[in-house]
Tab-separated table of C-alpha atoms in Angstrom:
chain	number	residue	atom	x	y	z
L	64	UNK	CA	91.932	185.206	136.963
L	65	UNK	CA	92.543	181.474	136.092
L	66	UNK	CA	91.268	178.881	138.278
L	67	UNK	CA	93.450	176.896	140.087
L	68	UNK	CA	91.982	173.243	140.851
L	69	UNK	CA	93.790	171.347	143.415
L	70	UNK	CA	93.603	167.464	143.682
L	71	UNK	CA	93.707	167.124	147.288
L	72	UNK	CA	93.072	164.035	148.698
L	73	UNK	CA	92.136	163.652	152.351
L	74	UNK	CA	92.915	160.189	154.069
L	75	UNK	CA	90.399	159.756	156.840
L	76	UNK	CA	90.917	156.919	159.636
L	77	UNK	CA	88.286	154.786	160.323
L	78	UNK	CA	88.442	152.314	163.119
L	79	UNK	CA	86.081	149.470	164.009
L	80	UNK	CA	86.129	148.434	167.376
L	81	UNK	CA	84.595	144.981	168.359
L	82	UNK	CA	82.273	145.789	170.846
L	83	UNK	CA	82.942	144.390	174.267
L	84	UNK	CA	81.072	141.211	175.492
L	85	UNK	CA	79.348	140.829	178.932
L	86	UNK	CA	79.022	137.183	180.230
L	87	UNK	CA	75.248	136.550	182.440
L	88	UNK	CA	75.182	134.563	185.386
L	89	UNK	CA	72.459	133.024	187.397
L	90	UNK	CA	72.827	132.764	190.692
L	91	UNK	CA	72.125	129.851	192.986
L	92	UNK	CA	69.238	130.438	195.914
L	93	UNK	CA	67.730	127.616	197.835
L	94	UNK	CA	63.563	129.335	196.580
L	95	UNK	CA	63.718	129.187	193.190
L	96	UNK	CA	62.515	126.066	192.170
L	97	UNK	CA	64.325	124.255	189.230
L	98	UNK	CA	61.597	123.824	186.719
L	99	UNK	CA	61.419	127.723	186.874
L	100	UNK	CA	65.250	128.204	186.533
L	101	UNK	CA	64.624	125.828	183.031
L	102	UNK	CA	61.460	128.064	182.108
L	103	UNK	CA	63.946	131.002	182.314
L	104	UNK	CA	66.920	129.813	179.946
L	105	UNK	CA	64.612	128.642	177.690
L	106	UNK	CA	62.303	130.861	177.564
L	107	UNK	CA	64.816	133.674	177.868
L	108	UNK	CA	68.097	132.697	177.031
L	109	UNK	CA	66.884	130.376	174.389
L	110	UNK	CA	68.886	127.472	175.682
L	111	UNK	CA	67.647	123.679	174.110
L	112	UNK	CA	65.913	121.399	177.125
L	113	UNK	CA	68.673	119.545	177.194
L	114	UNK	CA	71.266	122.211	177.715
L	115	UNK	CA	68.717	124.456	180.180
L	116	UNK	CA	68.818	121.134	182.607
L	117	UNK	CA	72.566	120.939	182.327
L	118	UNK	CA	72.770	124.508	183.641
L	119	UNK	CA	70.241	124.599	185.976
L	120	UNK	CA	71.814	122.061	187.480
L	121	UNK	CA	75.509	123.424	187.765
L	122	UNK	CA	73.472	126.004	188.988
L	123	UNK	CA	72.158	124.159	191.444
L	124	UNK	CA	75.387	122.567	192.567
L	125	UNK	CA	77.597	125.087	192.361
L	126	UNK	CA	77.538	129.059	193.083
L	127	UNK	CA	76.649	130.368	189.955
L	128	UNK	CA	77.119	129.215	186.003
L	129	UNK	CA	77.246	131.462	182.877
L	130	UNK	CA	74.249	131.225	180.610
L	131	UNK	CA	75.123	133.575	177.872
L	132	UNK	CA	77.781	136.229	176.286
L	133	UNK	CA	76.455	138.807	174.374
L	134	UNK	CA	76.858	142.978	173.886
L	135	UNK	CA	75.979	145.269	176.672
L	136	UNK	CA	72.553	146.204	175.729
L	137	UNK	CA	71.524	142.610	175.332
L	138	UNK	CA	72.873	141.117	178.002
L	139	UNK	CA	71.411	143.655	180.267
L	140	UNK	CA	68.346	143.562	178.512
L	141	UNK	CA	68.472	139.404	178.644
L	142	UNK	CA	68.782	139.959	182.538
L	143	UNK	CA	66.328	142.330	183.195
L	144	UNK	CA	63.550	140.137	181.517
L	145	UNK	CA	64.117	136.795	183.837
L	146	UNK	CA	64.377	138.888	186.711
L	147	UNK	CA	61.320	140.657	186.153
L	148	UNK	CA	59.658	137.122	185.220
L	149	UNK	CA	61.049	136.448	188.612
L	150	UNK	CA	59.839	138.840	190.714
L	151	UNK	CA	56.159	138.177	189.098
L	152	UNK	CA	56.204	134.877	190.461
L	153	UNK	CA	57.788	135.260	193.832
L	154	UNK	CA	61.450	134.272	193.711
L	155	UNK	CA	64.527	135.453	193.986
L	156	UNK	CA	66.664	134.661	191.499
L	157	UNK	CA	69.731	136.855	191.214
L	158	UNK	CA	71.214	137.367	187.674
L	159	UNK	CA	74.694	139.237	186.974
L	160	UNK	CA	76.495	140.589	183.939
L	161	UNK	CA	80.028	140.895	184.016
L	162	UNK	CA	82.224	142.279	181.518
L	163	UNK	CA	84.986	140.126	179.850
Protein backbone atom coordinates (compact mmCIF):
# COMPACT_ATOMS: atom_id res chain seq x y z
CA UNK A 1 0.00 0.00 0.00
CA UNK A 2 1.59 3.37 -1.10
CA UNK A 3 1.47 6.22 1.13
CA UNK A 4 -0.44 8.99 0.31
CA UNK A 5 0.99 12.40 1.86
CA UNK A 6 -1.33 15.24 1.78
CA UNK A 7 -0.13 18.94 1.98
CA UNK A 8 -2.85 20.33 3.93
CA UNK A 9 -2.55 23.54 5.18
CA UNK A 10 -4.73 24.80 8.01
CA UNK A 11 -5.31 28.69 8.26
CA UNK A 12 -5.93 29.47 11.89
CA UNK A 13 -7.42 33.04 12.98
CA UNK A 14 -5.80 34.80 15.48
CA UNK A 15 -7.21 37.97 16.87
CA UNK A 16 -5.66 40.50 19.25
CA UNK A 17 -7.93 42.46 21.09
CA UNK A 18 -6.70 45.74 22.82
CA UNK A 19 -7.62 45.30 26.17
CA UNK A 20 -10.15 47.73 27.52
CA UNK A 21 -9.01 50.76 29.68
CA UNK A 22 -10.60 51.82 33.04
CA UNK A 23 -10.20 55.57 33.95
CA UNK A 24 -9.64 56.17 38.29
CA UNK A 25 -11.20 58.88 39.97
CA UNK A 26 -10.76 60.45 43.31
CA UNK A 27 -13.41 61.71 44.87
CA UNK A 28 -13.82 65.00 46.68
CA UNK A 29 -14.70 64.81 50.73
CA UNK A 30 -14.42 67.76 52.99
CA UNK A 31 -11.76 65.07 55.75
CA UNK A 32 -9.19 64.25 53.69
CA UNK A 33 -6.70 66.69 54.02
CA UNK A 34 -4.81 67.85 50.81
CA UNK A 35 -1.26 67.06 51.62
CA UNK A 36 -2.59 63.41 51.95
CA UNK A 37 -4.56 63.51 48.62
CA UNK A 38 -0.73 64.62 47.09
CA UNK A 39 0.95 61.71 49.22
CA UNK A 40 -1.55 59.43 47.37
CA UNK A 41 -0.94 60.37 43.55
CA UNK A 42 2.44 60.42 44.13
CA UNK A 43 3.05 57.90 46.02
CA UNK A 44 0.51 55.77 44.20
CA UNK A 45 -0.30 57.01 41.00
CA UNK A 46 3.17 58.22 40.43
CA UNK A 47 2.06 61.67 39.45
CA UNK A 48 5.22 64.57 39.47
CA UNK A 49 4.60 67.30 42.55
CA UNK A 50 3.67 69.54 40.27
CA UNK A 51 0.97 67.62 38.51
CA UNK A 52 -0.30 65.79 42.06
CA UNK A 53 -1.10 69.64 43.27
CA UNK A 54 -2.86 70.38 40.02
CA UNK A 55 -5.18 67.43 40.70
CA UNK A 56 -5.63 67.59 44.11
CA UNK A 57 -6.79 70.69 43.60
CA UNK A 58 -9.48 70.12 40.76
CA UNK A 59 -10.18 67.69 43.20
CA UNK A 60 -10.74 69.92 45.63
CA UNK A 61 -12.82 72.30 43.57
CA UNK A 62 -14.71 70.24 41.70
CA UNK A 63 -16.56 66.70 42.26
CA UNK A 64 -14.11 64.41 41.25
CA UNK A 65 -10.94 64.43 38.59
CA UNK A 66 -9.35 61.43 36.76
CA UNK A 67 -5.90 60.48 37.93
CA UNK A 68 -5.05 57.62 35.72
CA UNK A 69 -6.17 55.12 32.70
CA UNK A 70 -4.84 51.91 32.77
CA UNK A 71 -6.08 47.91 32.27
CA UNK A 72 -8.52 46.41 34.64
CA UNK A 73 -6.25 44.67 36.95
CA UNK A 74 -4.18 47.76 37.47
CA UNK A 75 -6.47 50.17 37.84
CA UNK A 76 -8.27 48.19 40.40
CA UNK A 77 -5.22 47.25 41.92
CA UNK A 78 -4.00 51.22 41.78
CA UNK A 79 -7.35 51.88 43.75
CA UNK A 80 -7.32 49.42 46.21
CA UNK A 81 -3.78 50.53 47.48
CA UNK A 82 -4.76 54.44 48.25
CA UNK A 83 -7.81 53.35 49.72
CA UNK A 84 -6.32 51.00 51.96
CA UNK A 85 -3.51 53.78 52.71
CA UNK A 86 -6.65 55.63 53.47
CA UNK A 87 -8.42 53.78 55.73
CA UNK A 88 -4.95 53.31 57.82
CA UNK A 89 -4.92 56.82 58.47
CA UNK A 90 -8.50 57.71 59.09
CA UNK A 91 -10.07 59.23 55.98
CA UNK A 92 -12.34 58.72 53.64
CA UNK A 93 -11.32 59.11 50.45
CA UNK A 94 -13.50 57.49 47.82
CA UNK A 95 -11.75 56.23 44.60
CA UNK A 96 -13.73 54.86 41.39
CA UNK A 97 -12.82 53.01 38.22
CA UNK A 98 -14.90 53.35 35.37
CA UNK A 99 -14.64 51.70 32.18
CA UNK A 100 -14.13 53.71 28.90
Amino acid sequence: MAKEQLNIKERQRTSIKVPRKYTVFIHNDDFTTMDFVVLILTSVFHKSMDEAVALMLRVHHGDKAAVGTYPYDIAMTKAATASEMARAEGYPLRLSVVGE
